[in-house]
Amino acid sequence: MHDFGTDAQSQGDLTRLDADDGRPLVTVASPERIGNKGVGRYGMVASPDGDRLYVHKWKLVSGRHQGPGGYSAPASDHWWDIYDGSTLALTGSTPHVPDCGIAQYFPGREGSSQFAVACSERNVLVFIDRDSGNTLSTIDPVPVQKAGAGCIGDTELAAAADTASGGKILIATRGGCVLTANATDMRVETSLSVALPNGWRVPFGMLALTRMGDRVFVGLGSGSSSDDCHEVGVFNTENGTALGTIDAGESINAIGVSIDGRLLYAASKAADNLLVIDIASGQRIGAVEHLGTHPEHLLVAAGPSEP
């Protein structure tokens, strides 16, 4: 098993590390390719088998990007350098998505050359062919809402998550619309509406799935800030039935579900801790205090003996 990292002190060297002892195994000095990687917490992702490493890059270009509701921002080009996971050699084509913004990458099914990217700036889910670099399809919440699929609120993308198999991707808007997309067919299968109290929104990044994708956990915030969240709504992904609400008891900014689906993990940047909550009872059963990292993101990974 290997980890990957970049080093800002060396102007963006890319290194493959031994996950057991942290030894550097391969280093590529490539500041011209990685030095401008600062695109948020989803800047670099490895495929599940470690065969490919995707590094998100971007630069400003001339012109402006016009978004919904009169929103405007400087135009930008976003692309993914694709590296061989063993040699760190550049491989294949370089997919480009204009004006993508902070991007969350989904590798798709094992053995497939197709992957998807949730673009925060354009508020869309884009499917891309890794080998050719071509865009295959785009899912935009706006047509879904206009078609009367039961979505409410605006279409600003708040969060996205995929199932363990990579077969389905869920995207949630700030206004409480949760769409389930089939990653193979690249189309929306189902949608559900989260009943938000007046003035409440879905905070950025606050979406999590059970491993099988049968339940979705959606952060609920008062709307006082883009990441304010104290409660998590639980829903059946097939029929949209509300299964309950979990009160974290404090401000949280990232969530994840245990592999067996019994526990909800909630990270608090403000309190610098990680909460462990029993999903069935909604009760806090543990916490890791004083992390020293003020976490912004949370990833739950299977252990060595788990599939």
Coordinates of C-alpha atoms in Angstrom, one line a residue:
M1 CA 0.0 0.0 0.0
H2 CA 1.3 3.5 -0.9
D3 CA 0.6 7.1 0.0
F4 CA 1.2 10.1 -2.2
G5 CA 2.2 13.6 -1.3
T6 CA 3.3 17.0 -2.6
D7 CA 5.8 19.2 -0.9
A8 CA 5.3 23.0 -1.1
Q9 CA 8.8 23.6 0.2
S10 CA 10.3 21.9 -2.8
Q11 CA 8.0 23.8 -5.2
G12 CA 5.7 20.8 -5.8
D13 CA 7.8 17.6 -5.8
L14 CA 5.5 14.6 -6.1
T15 CA 6.4 11.6 -3.9
R16 CA 5.2 8.1 -3.6
L17 CA 5.6 6.9 0.0
D18 CA 5.5 3.5 1.7
A19 CA 2.3 3.6 3.8
D20 CA 3.8 1.3 6.5
D21 CA 6.9 3.3 7.4
G22 CA 6.6 6.5 5.5
R23 CA 9.8 6.0 3.4
P24 CA 9.9 7.9 0.1
L25 CA 10.0 5.4 -2.8
V26 CA 9.8 7.6 -5.9
T27 CA 10.0 11.4 -6.2
V28 CA 9.4 13.4 -9.3
A29 CA 10.6 17.0 -9.4
S30 CA 8.0 18.7 -11.4
P31 CA 7.2 22.3 -10.1
E32 CA 6.0 23.3 -13.6
R33 CA 3.2 20.7 -13.3
I34 CA 2.3 20.6 -9.7
G35 CA 3.3 24.0 -8.2
N36 CA -0.1 25.5 -9.0
K37 CA -2.1 22.7 -7.4
G38 CA -3.7 24.9 -4.7
V39 CA -7.3 24.2 -5.5
G40 CA -8.7 23.2 -2.1
R41 CA -9.0 19.9 -0.3
Y42 CA -9.7 17.8 -3.4
G43 CA -6.5 18.7 -5.2
M44 CA -5.0 15.2 -5.6
V45 CA -6.7 11.7 -5.6
A46 CA -5.5 8.2 -6.3
S47 CA -7.7 5.5 -8.0
P48 CA -8.9 2.8 -5.6
D49 CA -6.3 0.3 -7.0
G50 CA -3.5 2.9 -6.8
D51 CA -2.8 2.4 -10.5
R52 CA -3.5 6.1 -11.4
L53 CA -2.9 9.4 -9.6
Y54 CA -5.0 12.4 -10.6
V55 CA -3.6 15.9 -9.8
H56 CA -6.0 18.8 -10.3
K57 CA -4.4 21.9 -11.8
W58 CA -5.8 25.2 -12.9
K59 CA -5.0 28.7 -14.2
L60 CA -6.8 31.9 -14.9
V61 CA -7.6 32.7 -18.6
S62 CA -9.0 35.8 -20.3
G63 CA -12.7 36.6 -20.0
R64 CA -15.2 35.9 -17.3
H65 CA -17.4 33.0 -16.3
Q66 CA -21.1 33.8 -16.1
G67 CA -23.0 31.7 -13.6
P68 CA -26.7 31.5 -12.6
G69 CA -28.4 34.4 -10.8
G70 CA -26.0 37.0 -12.2
Y71 CA -22.9 35.4 -10.7
S72 CA -19.7 36.2 -12.4
A73 CA -16.0 35.3 -11.9
P74 CA -12.8 35.3 -13.8
A75 CA -12.6 32.6 -16.4
S76 CA -10.3 29.6 -15.6
D77 CA -9.1 26.4 -17.1
H78 CA -9.0 23.3 -15.0
W79 CA -7.3 20.0 -15.9
W80 CA -6.0 16.7 -14.4
D81 CA -2.5 15.5 -14.9
I82 CA -2.7 11.7 -14.7
Y83 CA 0.3 9.8 -13.3
D84 CA 1.2 6.1 -13.2
G85 CA 0.9 5.1 -9.6
S86 CA 4.1 3.2 -9.5
T87 CA 6.6 5.2 -11.6
L88 CA 4.8 8.7 -11.3
A89 CA 5.3 9.1 -15.1
L90 CA 2.7 11.2 -16.8
T91 CA 0.3 8.9 -18.7
G92 CA -2.6 9.2 -21.1
S93 CA -4.3 12.4 -22.1
T94 CA -5.0 15.5 -19.9
P95 CA -8.8 16.1 -19.4
H96 CA -9.8 19.8 -19.3
V97 CA -13.0 21.3 -17.8
P98 CA -13.4 25.1 -18.1
D99 CA -14.4 27.0 -15.0
C100 CA -14.7 23.9 -12.8
G101 CA -13.6 25.4 -9.5
I102 CA -12.8 23.2 -6.5
A103 CA -13.4 19.7 -7.8
Q104 CA -14.3 16.4 -6.2
Y105 CA -13.1 13.4 -8.1
F106 CA -14.9 10.0 -8.4
P107 CA -12.9 7.2 -10.0
G108 CA -15.9 5.2 -11.3
R109 CA -16.1 1.4 -11.5
E110 CA -12.9 -0.7 -11.3
G111 CA -11.5 -1.3 -14.7
S112 CA -13.4 1.6 -16.4
S113 CA -11.6 4.5 -18.0
Q114 CA -14.5 6.7 -17.1
F115 CA -14.4 9.1 -14.1
A116 CA -16.5 12.0 -12.8
V117 CA -15.8 15.4 -11.3
A118 CA -18.2 17.5 -9.3
C119 CA -17.4 21.1 -10.2
S120 CA -18.2 23.7 -7.5
E121 CA -17.9 26.7 -9.8
R122 CA -20.2 25.4 -12.5
N123 CA -22.4 23.4 -10.1
V124 CA -22.5 20.3 -12.3
L125 CA -21.3 16.7 -12.3
V126 CA -19.0 16.1 -15.4
F127 CA -18.2 12.6 -16.7
I128 CA -14.9 12.3 -18.5
D129 CA -13.1 9.5 -20.4
R130 CA -9.6 9.1 -18.9
D131 CA -8.0 7.8 -22.1
S132 CA -9.2 10.4 -24.6
G133 CA -9.7 13.3 -22.2
N134 CA -13.1 13.9 -23.7
T135 CA -16.2 15.0 -21.7
L136 CA -18.8 12.3 -22.1
S137 CA -21.8 13.8 -20.3
T138 CA -22.8 16.6 -17.8
I139 CA -25.5 16.4 -15.1
D140 CA -26.9 19.8 -14.2
P141 CA -29.5 20.1 -11.3
V142 CA -31.3 23.0 -13.1
P143 CA -33.1 20.8 -15.8
V144 CA -34.0 18.3 -13.1
Q145 CA -35.7 21.0 -11.1
K146 CA -37.5 22.4 -14.1
A147 CA -38.8 18.9 -15.0
G148 CA -40.6 18.8 -11.6
A149 CA -38.5 16.0 -10.1
G150 CA -39.4 17.2 -6.6
C151 CA -36.3 19.3 -5.9
I152 CA -36.6 22.5 -4.0
G153 CA -34.4 25.6 -3.4
D154 CA -31.5 26.8 -5.6
T155 CA -29.1 24.7 -7.6
E156 CA -25.8 25.7 -6.0
L157 CA -23.8 22.5 -5.5
A158 CA -23.1 21.8 -1.8
A159 CA -21.6 18.3 -1.7
A160 CA -21.2 15.0 -3.5
A161 CA -20.4 11.4 -2.5
D162 CA -20.3 8.0 -4.2
T163 CA -21.0 4.4 -3.3
A164 CA -18.2 1.9 -2.5
S165 CA -18.5 0.3 -5.9
G166 CA -18.5 3.6 -7.7
G167 CA -21.7 2.7 -9.4
K168 CA -23.7 5.7 -8.1
I169 CA -22.9 9.3 -7.3
L170 CA -25.1 11.5 -5.2
I171 CA -25.0 15.3 -5.4
A172 CA -26.7 17.7 -3.0
T173 CA -27.6 21.4 -3.6
R174 CA -27.5 24.0 -1.0
G175 CA -31.3 24.2 -1.3
G176 CA -31.8 20.6 -0.3
C177 CA -32.1 18.7 -3.6
V178 CA -30.3 15.3 -3.5
L179 CA -29.9 13.6 -6.9
T180 CA -28.7 10.0 -7.4
A181 CA -26.8 9.6 -10.7
N182 CA -26.0 6.2 -12.3
A183 CA -22.3 6.5 -13.0
T184 CA -22.4 4.0 -15.8
D185 CA -25.4 5.4 -17.7
M186 CA -24.5 9.0 -16.7
R187 CA -28.1 9.9 -15.9
V188 CA -30.2 10.9 -12.8
E189 CA -32.1 7.9 -11.4
T190 CA -33.8 9.3 -8.4
S191 CA -34.1 12.6 -6.5
L192 CA -35.3 13.6 -3.0
S193 CA -36.1 16.8 -1.3
V194 CA -34.7 17.6 2.1
A195 CA -37.3 19.6 4.1
L196 CA -35.2 22.5 5.3
P197 CA -36.5 25.0 8.0
N198 CA -36.8 28.6 6.8
G199 CA -33.4 30.0 6.1
W200 CA -31.5 26.8 6.5
R201 CA -29.1 25.4 3.8
V202 CA -27.0 22.3 3.2
P203 CA -23.5 23.3 4.2
F204 CA -20.6 22.7 1.8
G205 CA -19.1 19.2 1.9
M206 CA -21.8 17.8 4.3
L207 CA -22.9 14.6 2.5
A208 CA -22.1 11.0 3.4
L209 CA -23.3 7.5 2.3
T210 CA -23.3 4.1 3.8
R211 CA -21.0 1.7 2.0
M212 CA -24.0 0.1 0.1
G213 CA -25.6 3.5 -0.6
D214 CA -28.9 2.6 0.9
R215 CA -28.8 5.6 3.3
V216 CA -27.6 9.1 2.8
F217 CA -26.6 11.6 5.5
V218 CA -27.1 15.3 4.8
G219 CA -25.8 18.1 6.9
L220 CA -28.4 20.7 7.9
G221 CA -27.2 24.3 8.7
S222 CA -28.9 27.5 9.8
G223 CA -27.5 29.3 6.9
S224 CA -25.5 31.8 9.0
S225 CA -22.3 30.7 7.2
S226 CA -21.4 28.3 4.3
D227 CA -20.2 25.6 6.7
D228 CA -22.4 26.0 9.8
C229 CA -23.9 22.7 10.8
H230 CA -25.2 21.1 14.0
E231 CA -27.6 18.5 12.7
V232 CA -27.5 15.6 10.2
G233 CA -30.6 14.3 8.4
V234 CA -30.8 10.6 7.5
F235 CA -32.7 9.5 4.4
N236 CA -33.4 6.3 2.4
T237 CA -31.8 6.8 -1.0
E238 CA -34.3 4.7 -2.9
N239 CA -37.5 6.4 -1.9
G240 CA -36.4 9.5 -0.1
T241 CA -38.0 8.6 3.2
A242 CA -36.7 10.6 6.1
L243 CA -35.3 8.2 8.7
G244 CA -34.4 10.7 11.4
T245 CA -32.2 13.6 12.5
I246 CA -29.0 13.4 14.4
D247 CA -28.0 16.3 16.6
A248 CA -24.2 16.6 16.9
G249 CA -24.5 19.0 19.8
E250 CA -21.8 21.3 18.4
S251 CA -20.7 22.8 15.2
I252 CA -19.3 20.2 12.7
N253 CA -17.9 20.6 9.2
A254 CA -17.3 17.1 7.9
I255 CA -19.0 13.7 8.2
G256 CA -18.4 10.1 7.3
V257 CA -20.1 6.7 8.0
S258 CA -18.3 3.6 9.3
I259 CA -17.8 0.6 7.0
D260 CA -20.5 -1.4 8.8
G261 CA -23.0 1.5 8.7
R262 CA -23.4 1.7 12.5
L263 CA -21.4 4.8 13.3
L264 CA -21.4 8.4 12.1
Y265 CA -18.1 10.3 12.4
A266 CA -18.3 14.0 12.6
A267 CA -15.3 16.4 12.6
S268 CA -15.3 19.8 14.1
K269 CA -12.7 22.3 12.9
A270 CA -13.7 24.8 15.6
A271 CA -13.5 22.3 18.5
D272 CA -10.5 20.4 16.9
N273 CA -12.1 17.0 17.6
L274 CA -13.7 14.0 16.0
L275 CA -17.1 12.8 17.3
V276 CA -18.3 9.2 17.2
I277 CA -22.1 8.9 17.1
D278 CA -24.2 5.7 17.2
I279 CA -26.6 6.1 14.2
A280 CA -29.4 3.9 15.6
S281 CA -29.8 5.9 18.9
G282 CA -28.4 9.2 17.7
Q283 CA -26.2 9.4 20.8
R284 CA -22.6 10.4 21.0
I285 CA -20.6 7.4 22.2
G286 CA -17.0 8.7 22.0
A287 CA -14.8 11.5 20.8
V288 CA -11.1 12.1 19.9
E289 CA -10.2 15.5 21.5
H290 CA -7.4 18.0 20.7
L291 CA -6.5 16.6 17.3
G292 CA -4.1 19.4 16.7
T293 CA -5.1 19.6 13.1
H294 CA -8.4 21.5 13.1
P295 CA -9.8 19.0 10.4
E296 CA -11.6 20.3 7.3
H297 CA -12.2 16.9 5.7
L298 CA -13.0 13.4 6.8
L299 CA -12.3 10.1 4.9
V300 CA -13.4 6.7 6.2
A301 CA -11.3 3.9 4.8
A302 CA -11.6 0.1 5.0
G303 CA -9.0 -1.7 7.2
P304 CA -6.5 -4.4 6.0
S305 CA -9.0 -7.2 6.6
E306 CA -12.0 -5.4 5.1
P307 CA -13.1 -5.5 1.4

